[in-house]
Coordinates of C-alpha atoms in Angstrom, one line a residue:
M30 CA 33.6 24.2 -47.4
G31 CA 34.9 26.0 -44.2
S32 CA 32.8 28.0 -42.1
S33 CA 30.2 29.2 -44.5
T34 CA 28.9 25.4 -44.1
L35 CA 27.8 26.5 -40.7
T36 CA 26.8 30.2 -41.4
K37 CA 25.4 30.6 -44.9
G38 CA 21.8 29.9 -46.0
V39 CA 18.2 29.5 -44.6
E40 CA 18.8 25.9 -43.7
R41 CA 21.8 27.0 -41.5
A42 CA 19.6 29.1 -39.0
P43 CA 19.9 26.3 -36.5
H44 CA 23.6 26.4 -36.7
R45 CA 23.6 30.4 -36.4
S46 CA 21.6 30.1 -33.3
L47 CA 24.0 27.8 -31.6
L48 CA 26.9 30.2 -32.7
K49 CA 24.9 33.1 -31.1
A50 CA 24.6 30.9 -28.0
L51 CA 28.4 31.4 -27.8
G52 CA 28.1 35.0 -27.8
L53 CA 28.8 35.5 -31.6
T54 CA 27.2 38.4 -33.7
D55 CA 26.1 38.7 -36.9
R56 CA 29.1 40.6 -38.1
E57 CA 31.4 37.7 -36.9
M58 CA 29.2 35.3 -38.9
D59 CA 31.1 36.7 -42.1
R60 CA 34.6 36.2 -40.7
P61 CA 37.0 33.5 -40.8
F62 CA 36.6 31.1 -38.1
I63 CA 40.0 29.8 -36.7
G64 CA 40.2 26.9 -34.5
I65 CA 42.9 26.8 -31.9
A66 CA 43.8 23.4 -30.6
T67 CA 45.7 23.6 -27.3
A68 CA 47.0 21.2 -25.0
Q69 CA 46.9 23.6 -21.9
S70 CA 46.7 21.7 -18.6
S71 CA 47.7 21.9 -14.9
V72 CA 49.4 18.6 -15.2
V73 CA 52.3 19.2 -17.5
P74 CA 55.0 22.0 -16.5
G75 CA 55.5 22.6 -20.3
H76 CA 51.9 23.4 -20.6
M77 CA 50.8 25.0 -17.5
H78 CA 51.1 28.5 -19.1
L79 CA 49.6 27.8 -22.7
Q80 CA 46.5 29.8 -21.7
L81 CA 48.5 32.9 -22.0
V82 CA 49.9 31.8 -25.5
V83 CA 46.2 31.0 -26.5
D84 CA 45.1 34.3 -25.4
A85 CA 47.7 36.2 -27.4
V86 CA 46.7 33.8 -30.4
K87 CA 43.1 34.9 -29.9
K88 CA 44.1 38.6 -29.7
G89 CA 46.3 38.2 -33.1
I90 CA 43.1 36.2 -34.9
S91 CA 40.7 39.2 -33.7
L92 CA 43.2 41.9 -35.0
A93 CA 43.3 40.3 -38.4
G94 CA 39.5 40.1 -38.5
G95 CA 39.0 36.5 -37.5
V96 CA 36.8 34.5 -34.9
P97 CA 38.8 32.2 -32.7
F98 CA 37.5 29.0 -31.3
E99 CA 39.7 27.2 -28.6
F100 CA 39.5 23.5 -28.0
G101 CA 41.5 21.1 -25.8
V102 CA 43.7 17.9 -26.6
I103 CA 45.2 15.6 -24.1
G104 CA 48.9 15.7 -23.2
V105 CA 51.3 13.4 -21.2
C106 CA 54.2 14.7 -19.4
D107 CA 57.0 12.2 -20.3
G108 CA 59.1 13.3 -17.3
L109 CA 56.3 12.7 -14.9
A110 CA 55.3 9.3 -16.7
M111 CA 58.9 8.1 -16.8
G112 CA 59.8 4.9 -15.3
H113 CA 56.4 3.3 -14.4
R114 CA 53.2 2.2 -16.3
G115 CA 52.6 5.9 -17.3
M116 CA 55.3 5.7 -20.0
S117 CA 53.2 3.0 -21.8
Y118 CA 50.6 5.6 -22.6
S119 CA 53.1 8.4 -23.8
L120 CA 53.8 7.5 -27.5
P121 CA 50.0 6.0 -27.8
S122 CA 48.8 9.4 -26.8
R123 CA 50.1 10.7 -29.9
E124 CA 47.4 9.0 -31.9
I125 CA 44.6 10.5 -29.6
V126 CA 46.0 13.9 -30.1
A127 CA 46.0 13.3 -33.8
D128 CA 42.4 12.1 -33.7
S129 CA 41.5 15.0 -31.8
V130 CA 42.6 17.7 -34.0
E131 CA 41.2 15.8 -37.0
T132 CA 37.6 15.5 -35.2
M133 CA 37.2 18.9 -34.0
A134 CA 38.6 20.6 -37.4
L135 CA 36.3 18.6 -39.6
A136 CA 33.3 18.3 -37.4
H137 CA 33.1 22.2 -37.0
D138 CA 34.5 23.1 -40.5
F139 CA 37.1 25.6 -39.4
D140 CA 38.7 27.9 -42.2
A141 CA 42.0 27.5 -40.5
L142 CA 43.9 26.1 -37.5
V143 CA 46.3 27.3 -34.8
L144 CA 48.1 24.4 -33.1
V145 CA 49.4 25.4 -29.6
P146 CA 51.5 22.2 -28.4
N147 CA 54.6 22.0 -26.4
C148 CA 56.0 18.8 -25.1
D149 CA 56.9 15.5 -26.7
K150 CA 54.0 13.6 -28.6
I151 CA 51.7 16.5 -28.7
V152 CA 53.8 18.5 -31.3
P153 CA 53.7 15.5 -33.6
G154 CA 50.4 14.5 -33.0
M155 CA 48.9 17.9 -33.7
L156 CA 50.9 17.8 -37.0
M157 CA 49.6 14.3 -37.8
G158 CA 46.0 15.4 -37.3
L159 CA 46.7 18.5 -39.4
C160 CA 48.0 16.6 -42.6
R161 CA 45.0 14.8 -42.3
V162 CA 42.5 17.7 -42.6
D163 CA 45.0 19.8 -44.8
L164 CA 43.4 23.1 -43.6
P165 CA 45.4 26.3 -43.9
A166 CA 47.3 26.2 -40.4
I167 CA 50.2 27.2 -38.2
V168 CA 52.0 26.3 -35.1
V169 CA 53.0 28.1 -32.0
S170 CA 54.6 26.3 -29.1
G171 CA 54.6 27.0 -25.3
G172 CA 58.5 27.6 -25.6
P173 CA 61.5 26.1 -23.7
M174 CA 62.3 26.2 -20.0
L175 CA 65.0 28.4 -18.6
K176 CA 68.0 26.3 -17.5
G177 CA 68.6 25.9 -13.7
W178 CA 71.7 26.6 -11.7
H179 CA 73.5 24.9 -8.8
N180 CA 77.0 26.2 -7.3
D181 CA 77.5 28.2 -10.5
E182 CA 76.5 25.2 -12.8
A183 CA 73.8 25.2 -15.4
I184 CA 71.5 22.2 -14.7
D185 CA 68.4 20.6 -16.1
L186 CA 66.2 17.5 -16.0
T187 CA 68.9 15.2 -17.2
T188 CA 70.9 16.2 -14.2
M189 CA 68.1 14.9 -11.9
F190 CA 67.8 11.8 -13.5
E191 CA 71.8 11.1 -13.4
A192 CA 72.0 12.3 -9.9
V193 CA 69.7 9.2 -8.6
G194 CA 72.4 7.0 -9.9
K195 CA 74.9 9.2 -8.1
V196 CA 73.0 8.8 -4.9
T197 CA 72.6 5.1 -5.2
S198 CA 76.3 4.7 -5.9
G199 CA 77.5 6.8 -3.0
K200 CA 78.8 9.7 -5.1
M201 CA 76.1 12.2 -3.9
N202 CA 74.2 12.6 -0.5
E203 CA 70.4 13.1 -0.4
D204 CA 70.8 16.8 0.8
E205 CA 72.7 17.7 -2.4
L206 CA 69.9 15.8 -4.4
Y207 CA 67.2 17.9 -2.6
Q208 CA 69.1 21.2 -3.7
L209 CA 69.2 19.9 -7.3
E210 CA 65.6 19.0 -7.1
E211 CA 64.9 22.7 -6.0
S212 CA 66.6 24.2 -8.9
A213 CA 66.5 21.9 -12.0
C214 CA 63.3 23.0 -13.5
P215 CA 63.0 26.6 -12.4
T216 CA 60.2 27.8 -14.8
C217 CA 57.2 26.6 -17.0
G218 CA 58.2 25.4 -20.4
S219 CA 59.5 22.4 -22.1
C220 CA 62.6 21.0 -20.5
S221 CA 65.4 23.2 -21.3
G222 CA 68.0 21.0 -23.3
M223 CA 67.7 19.6 -27.0
F224 CA 65.3 17.0 -25.7
T225 CA 62.4 15.6 -27.6
A226 CA 59.8 18.5 -27.2
N227 CA 62.3 21.1 -28.1
S228 CA 63.8 19.0 -31.0
M229 CA 60.1 18.7 -32.5
N230 CA 59.5 22.7 -31.9
C231 CA 62.5 23.3 -33.6
L232 CA 61.7 21.0 -36.4
T233 CA 58.2 22.8 -37.1
E234 CA 60.5 25.8 -37.9
A235 CA 62.5 23.6 -40.3
L236 CA 59.3 22.2 -41.8
G237 CA 58.0 25.8 -42.5
I238 CA 54.9 25.1 -40.6
A239 CA 55.6 27.8 -37.7
L240 CA 57.1 31.5 -37.7
P241 CA 60.8 31.9 -36.8
G242 CA 61.4 31.6 -33.2
N243 CA 58.9 29.0 -32.2
G244 CA 61.5 26.5 -31.3
T245 CA 63.9 28.6 -29.3
V246 CA 62.2 31.7 -27.6
P247 CA 61.7 30.9 -23.9
A248 CA 58.5 30.1 -22.6
V249 CA 58.5 33.1 -19.9
A250 CA 59.7 35.8 -22.4
S251 CA 57.3 38.3 -23.7
K252 CA 58.6 37.7 -26.9
R253 CA 56.6 34.5 -26.8
L254 CA 53.4 36.4 -26.4
R255 CA 54.3 38.6 -29.4
L256 CA 55.1 35.6 -31.4
A257 CA 51.7 34.0 -30.6
T258 CA 49.8 37.1 -31.6
D259 CA 51.8 37.2 -34.9
T260 CA 50.8 33.5 -35.4
G261 CA 47.2 34.3 -34.7
Y262 CA 47.2 37.1 -37.1
R263 CA 49.2 35.1 -39.8
A264 CA 46.6 32.1 -39.3
V265 CA 43.6 34.6 -40.8
E266 CA 45.8 35.7 -43.8
L267 CA 46.7 31.8 -44.4
A268 CA 42.9 31.0 -44.6
K269 CA 42.2 33.9 -47.0
E270 CA 45.2 32.9 -49.2
G271 CA 44.4 29.4 -49.2
V272 CA 47.7 28.0 -48.4
R273 CA 47.6 24.6 -47.3
P274 CA 50.0 22.3 -45.2
S275 CA 50.1 20.0 -48.2
Q276 CA 52.1 23.0 -50.1
I277 CA 54.5 23.2 -47.4
L278 CA 54.8 19.8 -45.8
T279 CA 56.6 18.4 -48.9
Q280 CA 59.3 15.6 -49.2
E281 CA 61.8 18.3 -49.8
A282 CA 60.7 20.1 -46.4
F283 CA 60.9 16.8 -44.4
L284 CA 64.4 16.4 -45.8
N285 CA 65.2 19.9 -44.8
A286 CA 63.9 19.1 -41.3
L287 CA 66.2 16.0 -41.2
A288 CA 69.0 18.4 -42.0
V289 CA 68.4 20.5 -39.2
D290 CA 67.7 17.6 -36.9
M291 CA 71.4 16.3 -37.7
A292 CA 72.9 19.9 -37.3
L293 CA 71.2 20.3 -34.0
G294 CA 71.8 16.7 -32.6
C295 CA 67.9 16.2 -31.8
S296 CA 66.2 13.5 -29.9
T297 CA 66.3 10.2 -31.4
N298 CA 62.3 10.4 -30.9
T299 CA 62.5 12.5 -34.1
A300 CA 63.2 9.1 -35.9
L301 CA 59.8 8.1 -34.9
H302 CA 57.8 11.3 -35.4
L303 CA 59.2 12.8 -38.8
P304 CA 58.4 9.5 -40.5
A305 CA 54.8 9.4 -38.8
I306 CA 54.1 13.1 -39.9
A307 CA 55.5 12.3 -43.6
Y308 CA 53.2 9.3 -43.5
E309 CA 50.0 11.6 -42.8
A310 CA 51.3 14.1 -45.4
G311 CA 51.3 11.4 -47.9
T312 CA 55.2 11.1 -48.5
K313 CA 58.0 9.0 -46.8
I314 CA 61.0 9.3 -44.3
T315 CA 63.0 6.2 -43.6
F316 CA 65.9 5.1 -41.6
E317 CA 67.8 5.0 -44.9
D318 CA 66.9 8.7 -45.2
L319 CA 68.0 9.5 -41.9
D320 CA 71.3 7.8 -42.3
R321 CA 72.2 9.4 -45.7
M322 CA 71.5 12.8 -44.2
S323 CA 73.7 11.9 -41.0
R324 CA 76.6 11.2 -43.3
K325 CA 76.0 14.5 -45.2
I326 CA 75.3 17.1 -42.4
P327 CA 77.7 18.0 -39.7
Q328 CA 76.7 18.7 -36.1
I329 CA 77.2 22.3 -35.8
C330 CA 75.4 22.6 -32.4
Y331 CA 76.2 21.1 -29.0
L332 CA 73.2 21.3 -26.6
R333 CA 72.2 19.5 -23.8
P334 CA 72.3 16.5 -23.1
A335 CA 75.5 15.9 -25.4
G336 CA 76.9 19.5 -24.7
Q337 CA 76.9 22.4 -22.6
Y338 CA 74.6 24.7 -24.1
H339 CA 70.8 25.1 -23.4
M340 CA 68.0 26.6 -25.4
E341 CA 68.0 29.8 -24.3
D342 CA 71.6 30.1 -25.6
L343 CA 70.5 28.8 -29.0
E344 CA 67.8 31.5 -29.1
A345 CA 70.7 34.1 -28.2
A346 CA 72.8 32.9 -31.1
G347 CA 70.0 33.4 -33.6
G348 CA 67.8 30.1 -33.1
I349 CA 66.8 27.9 -36.2
S350 CA 67.0 30.7 -38.8
S351 CA 70.7 31.0 -37.9
V352 CA 71.2 27.1 -37.9
M353 CA 69.6 26.9 -41.2
Q354 CA 71.6 29.8 -42.7
S355 CA 74.8 27.9 -41.8
L356 CA 73.3 24.9 -43.5
A357 CA 72.3 27.0 -46.6
D358 CA 76.1 28.5 -46.6
G359 CA 77.1 24.9 -47.3
N360 CA 74.0 24.1 -49.8
L361 CA 72.9 21.6 -47.6
I362 CA 69.2 22.6 -47.4
K363 CA 66.8 23.9 -50.0
T364 CA 65.9 27.5 -49.7
D365 CA 63.3 28.0 -52.3
L366 CA 60.6 26.0 -50.4
L367 CA 57.4 27.7 -49.2
T368 CA 56.7 28.2 -45.5
V369 CA 53.9 29.9 -43.6
S370 CA 55.7 33.1 -43.8
G371 CA 57.5 33.4 -47.1
T372 CA 60.2 31.1 -48.3
V373 CA 63.0 29.5 -46.3
K374 CA 65.3 32.1 -47.7
D375 CA 63.2 35.0 -46.4
R376 CA 63.8 33.6 -42.8
L377 CA 67.6 33.1 -42.8
K378 CA 69.9 35.3 -40.7
K379 CA 73.3 35.2 -39.9
P380 CA 74.4 33.3 -36.4
L381 CA 75.3 35.6 -33.6
S382 CA 77.7 33.2 -32.1
S383 CA 80.2 30.8 -33.6
E384 CA 80.3 28.8 -30.9
V385 CA 76.6 27.9 -30.1
I386 CA 76.0 27.5 -33.8
R387 CA 79.2 26.8 -35.5
P388 CA 80.1 27.2 -39.1
I389 CA 80.1 24.4 -41.5
N390 CA 83.5 24.2 -42.0
N391 CA 84.1 24.0 -38.0
P392 CA 81.6 21.7 -36.9
Y393 CA 81.6 19.7 -33.4
K394 CA 81.1 16.5 -35.2
K395 CA 81.6 15.7 -38.9
E396 CA 78.5 13.7 -39.0
G397 CA 75.0 14.3 -37.9
G398 CA 73.7 13.8 -34.2
L399 CA 71.8 10.7 -35.1
A400 CA 72.8 7.5 -37.1
A401 CA 70.8 4.4 -38.2
L402 CA 72.5 1.0 -37.7
W403 CA 71.7 -2.4 -39.1
G404 CA 72.8 -5.8 -38.8
S405 CA 71.8 -9.2 -37.4
I406 CA 70.2 -7.7 -34.1
A407 CA 68.2 -5.1 -36.2
P408 CA 67.6 -6.2 -39.8
K409 CA 65.2 -3.2 -40.4
G410 CA 67.4 -0.9 -38.4
C411 CA 67.9 0.8 -35.2
V412 CA 68.7 4.3 -34.1
V413 CA 71.5 6.2 -31.7
K414 CA 72.3 9.5 -30.8
Q415 CA 75.8 9.3 -32.1
G416 CA 76.6 13.1 -31.1
A417 CA 76.0 11.9 -27.5
V418 CA 78.1 8.9 -27.4
A419 CA 81.7 9.0 -25.7
P420 CA 84.4 8.5 -28.4
E421 CA 85.6 5.1 -26.7
M422 CA 82.0 3.6 -27.2
M423 CA 81.4 4.5 -30.9
S424 CA 83.0 1.1 -31.5
H425 CA 82.3 -1.6 -28.8
K426 CA 82.2 -5.5 -28.1
G427 CA 80.7 -6.8 -24.8
L428 CA 78.6 -9.6 -23.4
A429 CA 74.9 -9.4 -23.5
R430 CA 72.9 -8.9 -20.3
V431 CA 69.4 -9.7 -21.1
F432 CA 66.3 -8.3 -19.5
D433 CA 62.7 -8.5 -20.4
S434 CA 61.5 -5.2 -19.2
E435 CA 62.8 -1.8 -18.2
E436 CA 62.3 -2.4 -14.4
E437 CA 64.7 -5.7 -14.3
A438 CA 67.2 -3.7 -15.9
V439 CA 67.2 -0.8 -13.5
E440 CA 67.2 -3.1 -10.6
A441 CA 70.3 -4.7 -12.1
I442 CA 72.1 -1.5 -12.8
F443 CA 71.3 0.0 -9.2
G444 CA 72.1 -3.4 -7.7
G445 CA 75.8 -3.4 -9.1
K446 CA 75.2 -6.5 -11.4
I447 CA 76.5 -4.7 -14.5
N448 CA 80.1 -4.6 -15.2
P449 CA 82.2 -2.3 -17.4
G450 CA 82.1 -3.8 -21.0
D451 CA 78.7 -5.4 -20.6
V452 CA 76.0 -4.6 -23.2
V453 CA 72.7 -4.3 -21.3
V454 CA 69.5 -5.6 -23.8
I455 CA 66.2 -4.6 -22.7
R456 CA 63.6 -6.2 -25.1
Y457 CA 59.7 -6.6 -25.2
E458 CA 59.4 -2.7 -24.8
G459 CA 58.5 -1.9 -28.3
P460 CA 55.3 -0.4 -29.7
K461 CA 53.6 -3.8 -29.5
G462 CA 55.7 -5.2 -27.0
G463 CA 55.6 -2.6 -24.2
P464 CA 53.0 -1.8 -25.4
G465 CA 53.8 1.9 -26.2
M466 CA 57.4 2.0 -26.4
R467 CA 58.5 3.2 -23.1
E468 CA 61.6 5.7 -22.9
M469 CA 64.3 4.1 -21.1
L470 CA 65.9 7.5 -19.4
S471 CA 65.9 5.5 -16.0
P472 CA 68.3 2.9 -17.0
T473 CA 70.5 5.1 -19.2
S474 CA 70.6 7.8 -16.4
A475 CA 71.6 5.0 -13.8
V476 CA 74.5 4.1 -16.2
F477 CA 75.9 7.5 -16.3
G478 CA 75.4 8.2 -12.5
M479 CA 77.3 5.1 -11.8
D480 CA 80.1 6.2 -14.0
L481 CA 79.3 3.2 -16.6
D482 CA 78.7 5.4 -19.6
K483 CA 82.1 5.2 -21.1
S484 CA 82.0 1.3 -20.8
V485 CA 78.5 0.0 -20.9
A486 CA 76.1 0.1 -24.0
L487 CA 72.5 -0.4 -24.1
I488 CA 70.2 -1.7 -26.6
T489 CA 66.5 -1.8 -26.6
D490 CA 63.3 -2.4 -29.1
G491 CA 62.0 0.6 -26.9
R492 CA 63.2 4.0 -27.2
F493 CA 64.9 6.9 -25.3
S494 CA 64.1 10.1 -23.6
G495 CA 65.8 13.1 -25.6
A496 CA 67.5 13.8 -22.2
T497 CA 69.6 10.2 -22.8
R498 CA 73.1 10.3 -23.6
G499 CA 75.7 7.4 -24.0
A500 CA 75.9 4.6 -26.1
A501 CA 72.0 3.9 -26.2
I502 CA 70.6 2.2 -29.2
G503 CA 66.9 2.1 -29.5
H504 CA 64.1 1.5 -31.9
V505 CA 65.4 -2.2 -32.6
S506 CA 63.3 -3.3 -35.7
P507 CA 61.7 -5.8 -35.8
E508 CA 60.9 -5.7 -32.3
A509 CA 60.9 -8.8 -29.8
A510 CA 57.3 -9.1 -29.8
E511 CA 57.1 -9.2 -33.6
G512 CA 59.8 -12.3 -33.4
G513 CA 62.9 -10.1 -34.1
P514 CA 66.2 -11.5 -33.4
I515 CA 66.4 -9.3 -30.3
A516 CA 64.0 -11.9 -28.8
Y517 CA 66.7 -14.9 -29.3
I518 CA 69.8 -13.0 -27.8
R519 CA 71.0 -15.2 -24.7
E520 CA 72.8 -14.0 -21.5
G521 CA 76.5 -14.0 -22.2
D522 CA 76.3 -13.8 -26.1
E523 CA 78.9 -11.4 -27.6
I524 CA 77.4 -8.2 -29.3
I525 CA 79.3 -6.0 -31.7
I526 CA 78.4 -2.4 -32.2
D527 CA 80.3 -0.3 -34.8
I528 CA 78.6 3.1 -35.1
P529 CA 81.0 4.4 -37.5
N530 CA 80.3 1.7 -40.1
R531 CA 76.4 1.5 -39.0
K532 CA 76.7 -1.9 -37.9
I533 CA 75.0 -4.0 -34.9
D534 CA 75.5 -7.6 -34.8
L535 CA 75.3 -10.7 -32.5
N536 CA 78.5 -12.8 -32.7
I537 CA 76.9 -16.0 -33.7
S538 CA 76.6 -17.8 -37.0
K539 CA 73.7 -17.3 -39.3
E540 CA 73.0 -20.9 -38.7
E541 CA 72.9 -20.6 -34.9
L542 CA 70.7 -17.7 -35.1
A543 CA 68.3 -19.2 -37.4
K544 CA 68.2 -22.4 -35.3
R545 CA 67.3 -20.1 -32.4
M546 CA 64.7 -18.4 -34.2
E547 CA 62.8 -21.7 -34.9
E548 CA 62.4 -22.3 -31.2
Q549 CA 59.7 -21.2 -29.1
V550 CA 60.7 -18.4 -26.8
K551 CA 58.9 -17.6 -23.3
R552 CA 57.4 -14.0 -23.8
P553 CA 56.6 -11.6 -20.9
E554 CA 52.8 -11.9 -20.3
R555 CA 51.2 -8.5 -20.8
R556 CA 47.6 -8.4 -19.6
L557 CA 46.1 -5.5 -21.8
K558 CA 42.8 -3.7 -21.6
G559 CA 41.4 -0.6 -22.9
Y560 CA 43.4 1.8 -25.1
L561 CA 46.4 -0.2 -24.8
R562 CA 45.1 -3.4 -26.1
R563 CA 43.7 -1.5 -29.1
Y564 CA 47.0 0.3 -29.6
A565 CA 49.1 -3.0 -29.6
Q566 CA 47.0 -4.4 -32.2
K567 CA 47.3 -2.0 -34.6
V568 CA 50.5 -0.1 -34.1
S569 CA 53.4 -0.8 -36.6
S570 CA 57.2 -1.3 -36.0
A571 CA 59.4 1.5 -35.1
D572 CA 61.1 1.6 -38.4
K573 CA 57.8 2.8 -39.9
G574 CA 57.3 5.5 -37.2
A575 CA 55.1 3.3 -34.9
I576 CA 52.0 4.5 -37.0
F577 CA 48.7 3.0 -37.6
E578 CA 49.1 1.7 -41.1
D579 CA 46.0 1.6 -43.4

């Protein structure tokens, strides 16, 4: 197997002639062939510079005696797709990315792979494809964007979405909005807080499938290019050593990643992506695993959108290696696990800041950044970024304000129709119902921008951007389109949210709920065609990671 399938023997003379058409020499036919999957494009700010990263990877491969082969995958920019039909394609694109990596890797029998993603769904999609092929492989991302500045205050993409609500409510004028617009996203790279892209890139380090620094070295730093060169070099070594992802991406590695997830206060989207990657790796991560780890692991970092720090601050403090050192100090992770460069223990280093990365005995929060809730609204669970919830909203009772789409909810919020104490319910936005499980950054940012974040909760069978903060509870399972209880909530019902005790309930009797669930409900019509139609037919519920089950 491997490149010898293409290069050895009389019967492969036609294959060699095609390789020579690419410019390969006879000398290169005997070297490891390394595939480079890249999501470079001129559409996504996080990917616009990836050709520089790929070129550095190629240099590293050549230095190590390998032959690089570059191929592309698609990539959706969640920020650009937010708030309109484009977001229906974001999560579904993960499966296309995974299929592309699988197809290209096996069709051309590479000896190893280097994955070069950066934003949201592309990282897990590449890892899912990698798990299917189980070739020696390593990840290097494009790195995070630098934070912006406005009036001596650090700003980012979250600032922009929340500013829309401030303009709508009269708390900001359009001239200041324009000044923010000019400054919030100052460089290429994945948006600068602990949003989904950076969460997933950090977790590639925690999983052991990337070199130290992958999650935090800024996109514009020359160190990123050196990291990419080292990654390419290491890919050739992995091919020669025969180290495969199945030896690295074990159940214990995923639990380490969950621990780092909780310590960092990552995006709720990790609760979709880690289970999906684990499924492809032949293991399992559940909401129960997430919640058990949340109760065990304190949140020791406080990055945007919850806190004041950005990715460049985490890098300066020592990055993920230092976060893992703090966890190791408390015996909260396993350090004898294999990575693409030695063991976890080999990569640990002492934090350089006790504020950006706090010690275990002085955390920002006693529990992890995410929590799973269960109850009559979500019998199979749902997820909240509890590290970004105001203390007064950790327990909340309020009247349901029910909407069957994101657009209806945003119109009501901006129209001043949501009152303090309300619980906004947005349904039919799940994996099947959306379809595509759209992110709800627009409504959550509207709530924050209109100063309702400490009095209004939001519940959805959709999901949230990593830039979301507040009492935003997503991934409600089963979703409305599958007949879940969220479909039977009525306007004015009382909803009880109790994050500390992991409960989310509709305050009606079991008998009343059962009676409602026997009734026929009117569902919004979705006229689907093409890929979204096929996606809606095959995708699982959010509690399983919105995967395509066998």
